């Protein structure tokens, strides 16, 4: 059911330092920072030929990324995002299979509907589904 890998998100506590790693050391193209208050992050996307790397940094008081960084102070892989054709169909299929869907469908960084799936049901990794 899932399609392409849309992006891998690597949480960072210092976005400028993360951008410098990907732009200056690894030589990748990095987007301008994007503030997503609804998701509690400011983020950039590193554009690779076959996928993207997201670098979310906490934004605001109640950021889910802040809690992740408390446990992983040096940063780390936060989630993987797979594309699906239809987000509501995917949500129904996930629930029918007994997987936990976290919260409601929201509009993500690419102005497309996204939802998150519980890491305990997906090999220990937080999964984001994005309607392609
Ligand atoms: Co993401």
Short mmCIF file of N, CA and C and ligand atoms in Angstrom, two decimals:
data_model
loop_
_atom_site.label_atom_id
_atom_site.label_comp_id
_atom_site.label_asym_id
_atom_site.label_seq_id
_atom_site.Cartn_x
_atom_site.Cartn_y
_atom_site.Cartn_z
N UNK A 1 0.81 -1.20 0.00
CA UNK A 1 0.00 0.00 0.00
C UNK A 1 0.85 1.27 0.00
N UNK A 2 1.95 1.28 0.81
CA UNK A 2 2.78 2.48 0.81
C UNK A 2 3.53 2.58 -0.51
N UNK A 3 3.83 3.83 -0.87
CA UNK A 3 4.56 4.07 -2.11
C UNK A 3 5.97 4.53 -1.82
N UNK A 4 6.34 5.63 -2.43
CA UNK A 4 7.72 6.12 -2.31
C UNK A 4 8.05 6.57 -0.89
N UNK A 5 9.34 6.48 -0.56
CA UNK A 5 9.85 7.13 0.65
C UNK A 5 9.87 8.62 0.35
N UNK A 6 9.06 9.39 1.07
CA UNK A 6 9.02 10.84 0.83
C UNK A 6 10.19 11.53 1.53
N UNK A 7 10.40 11.22 2.81
CA UNK A 7 11.56 11.77 3.52
C UNK A 7 11.85 10.98 4.79
N UNK A 8 13.06 11.19 5.28
CA UNK A 8 13.47 10.73 6.61
C UNK A 8 13.70 12.00 7.42
N UNK A 9 13.13 12.05 8.63
CA UNK A 9 13.30 13.24 9.46
C UNK A 9 14.33 12.97 10.54
N UNK A 10 15.31 13.86 10.62
CA UNK A 10 16.36 13.78 11.64
C UNK A 10 16.21 15.01 12.53
N UNK A 11 15.81 14.77 13.79
CA UNK A 11 15.59 15.89 14.72
C UNK A 11 16.92 16.53 15.08
N UNK A 12 16.92 17.87 15.13
CA UNK A 12 18.11 18.61 15.51
C UNK A 12 17.75 19.64 16.58
N UNK A 13 18.70 19.91 17.47
CA UNK A 13 18.47 20.96 18.46
C UNK A 13 18.94 22.31 17.94
N UNK A 14 19.80 22.30 16.93
CA UNK A 14 20.34 23.54 16.35
C UNK A 14 20.21 23.44 14.83
N UNK A 15 19.18 24.09 14.31
CA UNK A 15 18.88 23.97 12.88
C UNK A 15 20.03 24.50 12.02
N UNK A 16 20.62 25.63 12.42
CA UNK A 16 21.72 26.20 11.62
C UNK A 16 22.89 25.22 11.52
N UNK A 17 23.16 24.54 12.62
CA UNK A 17 24.26 23.57 12.62
C UNK A 17 23.90 22.37 11.72
N UNK A 18 22.63 21.96 11.76
CA UNK A 18 22.19 20.86 10.90
C UNK A 18 22.26 21.24 9.43
N UNK A 19 21.84 22.47 9.12
CA UNK A 19 21.91 22.94 7.74
C UNK A 19 23.37 22.96 7.27
N UNK A 20 24.26 23.43 8.15
CA UNK A 20 25.68 23.51 7.78
C UNK A 20 26.23 22.12 7.46
N UNK A 21 25.82 21.12 8.24
CA UNK A 21 26.29 19.75 7.98
C UNK A 21 25.86 19.30 6.59
N UNK A 22 24.57 19.47 6.30
CA UNK A 22 24.07 18.94 5.02
C UNK A 22 24.47 19.80 3.82
N UNK A 23 24.50 21.13 4.01
CA UNK A 23 24.82 22.02 2.88
C UNK A 23 26.33 22.12 2.66
N UNK A 24 27.06 22.36 3.76
CA UNK A 24 28.47 22.70 3.61
C UNK A 24 29.38 21.48 3.62
N UNK A 25 29.04 20.48 4.42
CA UNK A 25 29.91 19.31 4.48
C UNK A 25 29.48 18.26 3.46
N UNK A 26 28.17 17.98 3.42
CA UNK A 26 27.71 16.93 2.51
C UNK A 26 27.36 17.48 1.12
N UNK A 27 27.31 18.80 0.98
CA UNK A 27 27.13 19.40 -0.34
C UNK A 27 25.75 19.22 -0.93
N UNK A 28 24.73 19.17 -0.09
CA UNK A 28 23.36 18.98 -0.58
C UNK A 28 22.63 20.32 -0.69
N UNK A 29 21.55 20.31 -1.49
CA UNK A 29 20.70 21.49 -1.61
C UNK A 29 19.71 21.49 -0.44
N UNK A 30 19.65 22.59 0.30
CA UNK A 30 18.80 22.68 1.49
C UNK A 30 17.80 23.81 1.31
N UNK A 31 16.53 23.54 1.62
CA UNK A 31 15.48 24.56 1.46
C UNK A 31 15.60 25.63 2.54
N UNK A 32 14.86 26.72 2.35
CA UNK A 32 14.75 27.74 3.40
C UNK A 32 13.96 27.16 4.57
N UNK A 33 14.21 27.67 5.80
CA UNK A 33 13.45 27.18 6.95
C UNK A 33 11.97 27.48 6.83
N UNK A 34 11.17 26.54 7.32
CA UNK A 34 9.72 26.62 7.24
C UNK A 34 9.18 26.44 8.66
N UNK A 35 8.43 27.43 9.16
CA UNK A 35 7.84 27.31 10.50
C UNK A 35 6.49 26.64 10.40
N UNK A 36 6.32 25.57 11.20
CA UNK A 36 5.06 24.82 11.23
C UNK A 36 4.56 24.79 12.67
N UNK A 37 3.94 25.90 13.12
CA UNK A 37 3.53 25.98 14.54
C UNK A 37 2.58 24.87 14.95
N UNK A 38 1.74 24.44 14.02
CA UNK A 38 0.77 23.38 14.33
C UNK A 38 1.47 22.06 14.67
N UNK A 39 2.67 21.88 14.11
CA UNK A 39 3.45 20.67 14.36
C UNK A 39 4.54 20.90 15.40
N UNK A 40 4.69 22.16 15.86
CA UNK A 40 5.69 22.46 16.88
C UNK A 40 7.12 22.36 16.38
N UNK A 41 7.32 22.65 15.10
CA UNK A 41 8.68 22.57 14.53
C UNK A 41 8.96 23.72 13.57
N UNK A 42 10.24 24.04 13.46
CA UNK A 42 10.74 24.78 12.31
C UNK A 42 11.65 23.79 11.59
N UNK A 43 11.52 23.73 10.27
CA UNK A 43 12.17 22.62 9.58
C UNK A 43 12.75 23.06 8.24
N UNK A 44 13.74 22.34 7.77
CA UNK A 44 14.20 22.50 6.39
C UNK A 44 14.13 21.12 5.73
N UNK A 45 14.13 21.14 4.40
CA UNK A 45 14.22 19.89 3.66
C UNK A 45 15.50 19.88 2.84
N UNK A 46 16.25 18.80 3.01
CA UNK A 46 17.44 18.56 2.20
C UNK A 46 16.97 17.79 0.98
N UNK A 47 17.25 18.32 -0.19
CA UNK A 47 16.73 17.70 -1.41
C UNK A 47 17.78 16.80 -2.03
N UNK A 48 17.50 15.50 -2.03
CA UNK A 48 18.39 14.52 -2.64
C UNK A 48 17.74 14.04 -3.94
N UNK A 49 18.53 13.42 -4.82
CA UNK A 49 17.95 13.00 -6.11
C UNK A 49 16.75 12.06 -5.96
N UNK A 50 16.75 11.21 -4.94
CA UNK A 50 15.69 10.20 -4.85
C UNK A 50 14.77 10.38 -3.65
N UNK A 51 15.07 11.28 -2.74
CA UNK A 51 14.20 11.50 -1.58
C UNK A 51 14.61 12.80 -0.90
N UNK A 52 14.06 13.03 0.28
CA UNK A 52 14.41 14.23 1.04
C UNK A 52 14.78 13.83 2.47
N UNK A 53 15.56 14.68 3.09
CA UNK A 53 15.83 14.56 4.53
C UNK A 53 15.23 15.80 5.17
N UNK A 54 14.39 15.60 6.19
CA UNK A 54 13.81 16.72 6.93
C UNK A 54 14.65 16.93 8.19
N UNK A 55 14.92 18.18 8.52
CA UNK A 55 15.64 18.48 9.77
C UNK A 55 14.74 19.33 10.66
N UNK A 56 13.87 18.73 11.45
CA UNK A 56 12.99 19.51 12.32
C UNK A 56 13.69 19.92 13.62
N UNK A 57 13.50 21.19 13.98
CA UNK A 57 13.98 21.71 15.26
C UNK A 57 12.75 22.14 16.05
N UNK A 58 12.76 21.97 17.38
CA UNK A 58 11.58 22.35 18.15
C UNK A 58 11.19 23.81 17.96
N UNK A 59 9.88 24.06 17.95
CA UNK A 59 9.34 25.42 17.88
C UNK A 59 8.22 25.50 18.91
N UNK A 60 8.34 26.44 19.84
CA UNK A 60 7.29 26.62 20.84
C UNK A 60 7.46 25.69 22.04
N UNK A 61 6.50 25.83 22.96
CA UNK A 61 6.60 25.18 24.27
C UNK A 61 6.34 23.68 24.22
N UNK A 62 5.41 23.28 23.39
CA UNK A 62 4.87 21.93 23.47
C UNK A 62 5.27 21.09 22.25
N UNK A 63 6.54 21.21 21.85
CA UNK A 63 6.97 20.52 20.64
C UNK A 63 7.23 19.04 20.90
N UNK A 64 6.69 18.16 20.07
CA UNK A 64 7.00 16.73 20.22
C UNK A 64 8.48 16.45 19.98
N UNK A 65 9.12 17.31 19.19
CA UNK A 65 10.55 17.14 18.91
C UNK A 65 11.38 17.43 20.17
N UNK A 66 10.91 18.38 20.99
CA UNK A 66 11.65 18.72 22.22
C UNK A 66 11.74 17.50 23.13
N UNK A 67 10.63 16.76 23.26
CA UNK A 67 10.66 15.56 24.10
C UNK A 67 11.61 14.51 23.53
N UNK A 68 11.61 14.39 22.22
CA UNK A 68 12.52 13.44 21.56
C UNK A 68 13.98 13.82 21.83
N UNK A 69 14.26 15.14 21.77
CA UNK A 69 15.65 15.58 21.96
C UNK A 69 16.10 15.48 23.42
N UNK A 70 15.13 15.50 24.35
CA UNK A 70 15.50 15.26 25.75
C UNK A 70 16.09 13.86 25.89
N UNK A 71 15.51 12.91 25.16
CA UNK A 71 15.99 11.52 25.22
C UNK A 71 17.20 11.31 24.30
N UNK A 72 17.30 12.13 23.27
CA UNK A 72 18.37 11.99 22.28
C UNK A 72 19.04 13.36 22.08
N UNK A 73 19.86 13.78 23.05
CA UNK A 73 20.37 15.16 23.03
C UNK A 73 21.20 15.50 21.78
N UNK A 74 21.81 14.51 21.19
CA UNK A 74 22.63 14.79 20.00
C UNK A 74 21.83 14.79 18.72
N UNK A 75 20.50 14.63 18.82
CA UNK A 75 19.66 14.51 17.63
C UNK A 75 19.55 13.06 17.21
N UNK A 76 18.77 12.81 16.15
CA UNK A 76 18.65 11.43 15.68
C UNK A 76 17.45 11.27 14.77
N UNK A 77 17.33 10.07 14.20
CA UNK A 77 16.23 9.80 13.28
C UNK A 77 14.92 9.84 14.06
N UNK A 78 14.00 10.70 13.65
CA UNK A 78 12.75 10.91 14.37
C UNK A 78 11.59 10.18 13.70
N UNK A 79 11.48 10.24 12.39
CA UNK A 79 10.45 9.48 11.68
C UNK A 79 10.81 9.27 10.22
N UNK A 80 10.10 8.32 9.61
CA UNK A 80 10.21 8.13 8.17
C UNK A 80 8.83 8.40 7.58
N UNK A 81 8.80 8.98 6.39
CA UNK A 81 7.54 9.35 5.76
C UNK A 81 7.37 8.62 4.43
N UNK A 82 6.28 7.87 4.35
CA UNK A 82 5.95 7.14 3.14
C UNK A 82 4.75 7.78 2.46
N UNK A 83 4.74 7.73 1.16
CA UNK A 83 3.60 8.29 0.41
C UNK A 83 2.49 7.26 0.28
N UNK A 84 1.26 7.75 0.37
CA UNK A 84 0.09 6.91 0.12
C UNK A 84 -0.83 7.66 -0.85
N UNK A 85 -1.65 6.90 -1.56
CA UNK A 85 -2.53 7.55 -2.54
C UNK A 85 -3.62 8.36 -1.87
N UNK A 86 -4.23 7.78 -0.82
CA UNK A 86 -5.36 8.45 -0.17
C UNK A 86 -5.23 8.29 1.34
N UNK A 87 -5.16 9.41 2.04
CA UNK A 87 -4.83 9.37 3.47
C UNK A 87 -5.97 8.75 4.29
N UNK A 88 -7.21 9.03 3.93
CA UNK A 88 -8.33 8.50 4.72
C UNK A 88 -8.46 6.99 4.53
N UNK A 89 -8.24 6.53 3.30
CA UNK A 89 -8.23 5.09 3.04
C UNK A 89 -7.12 4.42 3.85
N UNK A 90 -5.95 5.05 3.85
CA UNK A 90 -4.81 4.50 4.59
C UNK A 90 -5.12 4.46 6.09
N UNK A 91 -5.73 5.53 6.61
CA UNK A 91 -6.07 5.56 8.04
C UNK A 91 -7.02 4.43 8.39
N UNK A 92 -8.02 4.22 7.55
CA UNK A 92 -8.99 3.13 7.80
C UNK A 92 -8.30 1.78 7.78
N UNK A 93 -7.41 1.58 6.81
CA UNK A 93 -6.70 0.30 6.71
C UNK A 93 -5.81 0.07 7.94
N UNK A 94 -5.16 1.13 8.39
CA UNK A 94 -4.29 1.01 9.56
C UNK A 94 -5.11 0.61 10.79
N UNK A 95 -6.23 1.32 10.99
CA UNK A 95 -7.08 1.02 12.15
C UNK A 95 -7.64 -0.39 12.06
N UNK A 96 -8.03 -0.80 10.85
CA UNK A 96 -8.59 -2.15 10.66
C UNK A 96 -7.55 -3.22 10.98
N UNK A 97 -6.26 -2.90 10.74
CA UNK A 97 -5.22 -3.89 11.01
C UNK A 97 -4.75 -3.84 12.46
N UNK A 98 -5.35 -2.94 13.25
CA UNK A 98 -5.02 -2.88 14.67
C UNK A 98 -3.89 -1.93 15.00
N UNK A 99 -3.38 -1.22 13.99
CA UNK A 99 -2.29 -0.27 14.24
C UNK A 99 -2.85 1.03 14.81
N UNK A 100 -2.03 1.67 15.64
CA UNK A 100 -2.48 2.91 16.28
C UNK A 100 -2.15 4.12 15.41
N UNK A 101 -3.19 4.86 15.06
CA UNK A 101 -3.02 6.12 14.34
C UNK A 101 -2.97 7.22 15.40
N UNK A 102 -1.95 8.06 15.35
CA UNK A 102 -1.76 9.10 16.37
C UNK A 102 -2.49 10.38 15.95
N UNK A 103 -3.50 10.76 16.69
CA UNK A 103 -4.20 12.01 16.40
C UNK A 103 -4.98 11.96 15.09
N UNK A 104 -5.21 13.13 14.57
CA UNK A 104 -6.03 13.26 13.35
C UNK A 104 -5.15 13.62 12.16
N UNK A 105 -5.70 13.45 10.99
CA UNK A 105 -5.03 13.89 9.77
C UNK A 105 -4.85 15.40 9.83
N UNK A 106 -3.62 15.84 9.51
CA UNK A 106 -3.34 17.28 9.48
C UNK A 106 -2.66 17.63 8.17
N UNK A 107 -2.50 18.92 7.96
CA UNK A 107 -1.78 19.36 6.76
C UNK A 107 -0.30 19.48 7.11
N UNK A 108 0.52 18.80 6.34
CA UNK A 108 1.94 18.74 6.64
C UNK A 108 2.75 19.81 5.93
N UNK A 109 4.06 19.62 5.96
CA UNK A 109 5.00 20.62 5.45
C UNK A 109 4.86 20.87 3.95
N UNK A 110 4.33 19.90 3.23
CA UNK A 110 4.18 20.07 1.78
C UNK A 110 2.76 20.43 1.38
N UNK A 111 1.99 20.95 2.37
CA UNK A 111 0.58 21.31 2.13
C UNK A 111 -0.26 20.13 1.68
N UNK A 112 0.12 18.96 2.14
CA UNK A 112 -0.65 17.75 1.83
C UNK A 112 -1.05 17.09 3.13
N UNK A 113 -2.15 16.31 3.13
CA UNK A 113 -2.58 15.66 4.38
C UNK A 113 -1.57 14.60 4.84
N UNK A 114 -1.30 14.63 6.14
CA UNK A 114 -0.39 13.65 6.74
C UNK A 114 -1.01 13.09 8.01
N UNK A 115 -0.57 11.90 8.39
CA UNK A 115 -0.89 11.38 9.71
C UNK A 115 0.28 10.54 10.20
N UNK A 116 0.31 10.34 11.52
CA UNK A 116 1.43 9.62 12.15
C UNK A 116 0.93 8.32 12.76
N UNK A 117 1.80 7.30 12.72
CA UNK A 117 1.49 5.97 13.23
C UNK A 117 2.43 5.63 14.38
N UNK A 118 1.89 4.92 15.36
CA UNK A 118 2.63 4.66 16.59
C UNK A 118 3.88 3.81 16.35
N UNK A 119 5.04 4.25 16.89
CA UNK A 119 6.27 3.49 16.67
C UNK A 119 6.19 2.05 17.16
N UNK A 120 5.42 1.80 18.22
CA UNK A 120 5.37 0.43 18.76
C UNK A 120 4.73 -0.54 17.78
N UNK A 121 3.94 -0.02 16.85
CA UNK A 121 3.33 -0.90 15.85
C UNK A 121 4.14 -0.99 14.56
N UNK A 122 5.26 -0.24 14.47
CA UNK A 122 6.01 -0.17 13.22
C UNK A 122 7.52 -0.30 13.46
N UNK A 123 7.88 -1.42 14.10
CA UNK A 123 9.29 -1.78 14.26
C UNK A 123 10.09 -0.71 15.00
N UNK A 124 9.40 0.00 15.91
CA UNK A 124 10.12 0.96 16.74
C UNK A 124 10.37 2.31 16.08
N UNK A 125 9.73 2.55 14.93
CA UNK A 125 9.96 3.82 14.23
C UNK A 125 8.64 4.56 14.03
N UNK A 126 8.63 5.83 14.42
CA UNK A 126 7.48 6.68 14.12
C UNK A 126 7.33 6.80 12.61
N UNK A 127 6.13 6.54 12.11
CA UNK A 127 5.89 6.56 10.66
C UNK A 127 4.90 7.68 10.34
N UNK A 128 5.24 8.49 9.36
CA UNK A 128 4.35 9.51 8.83
C UNK A 128 3.86 9.02 7.47
N UNK A 129 2.57 9.14 7.24
CA UNK A 129 2.03 8.86 5.91
C UNK A 129 1.63 10.19 5.29
N UNK A 130 1.98 10.39 4.06
CA UNK A 130 1.63 11.64 3.36
C UNK A 130 0.90 11.29 2.07
N UNK A 131 -0.22 11.96 1.87
CA UNK A 131 -0.98 11.75 0.63
C UNK A 131 -0.18 12.34 -0.52
N UNK A 132 0.14 11.51 -1.49
CA UNK A 132 1.03 11.96 -2.59
C UNK A 132 0.27 12.83 -3.58
CO1 LIG B 1 7.97 14.54 8.25
#
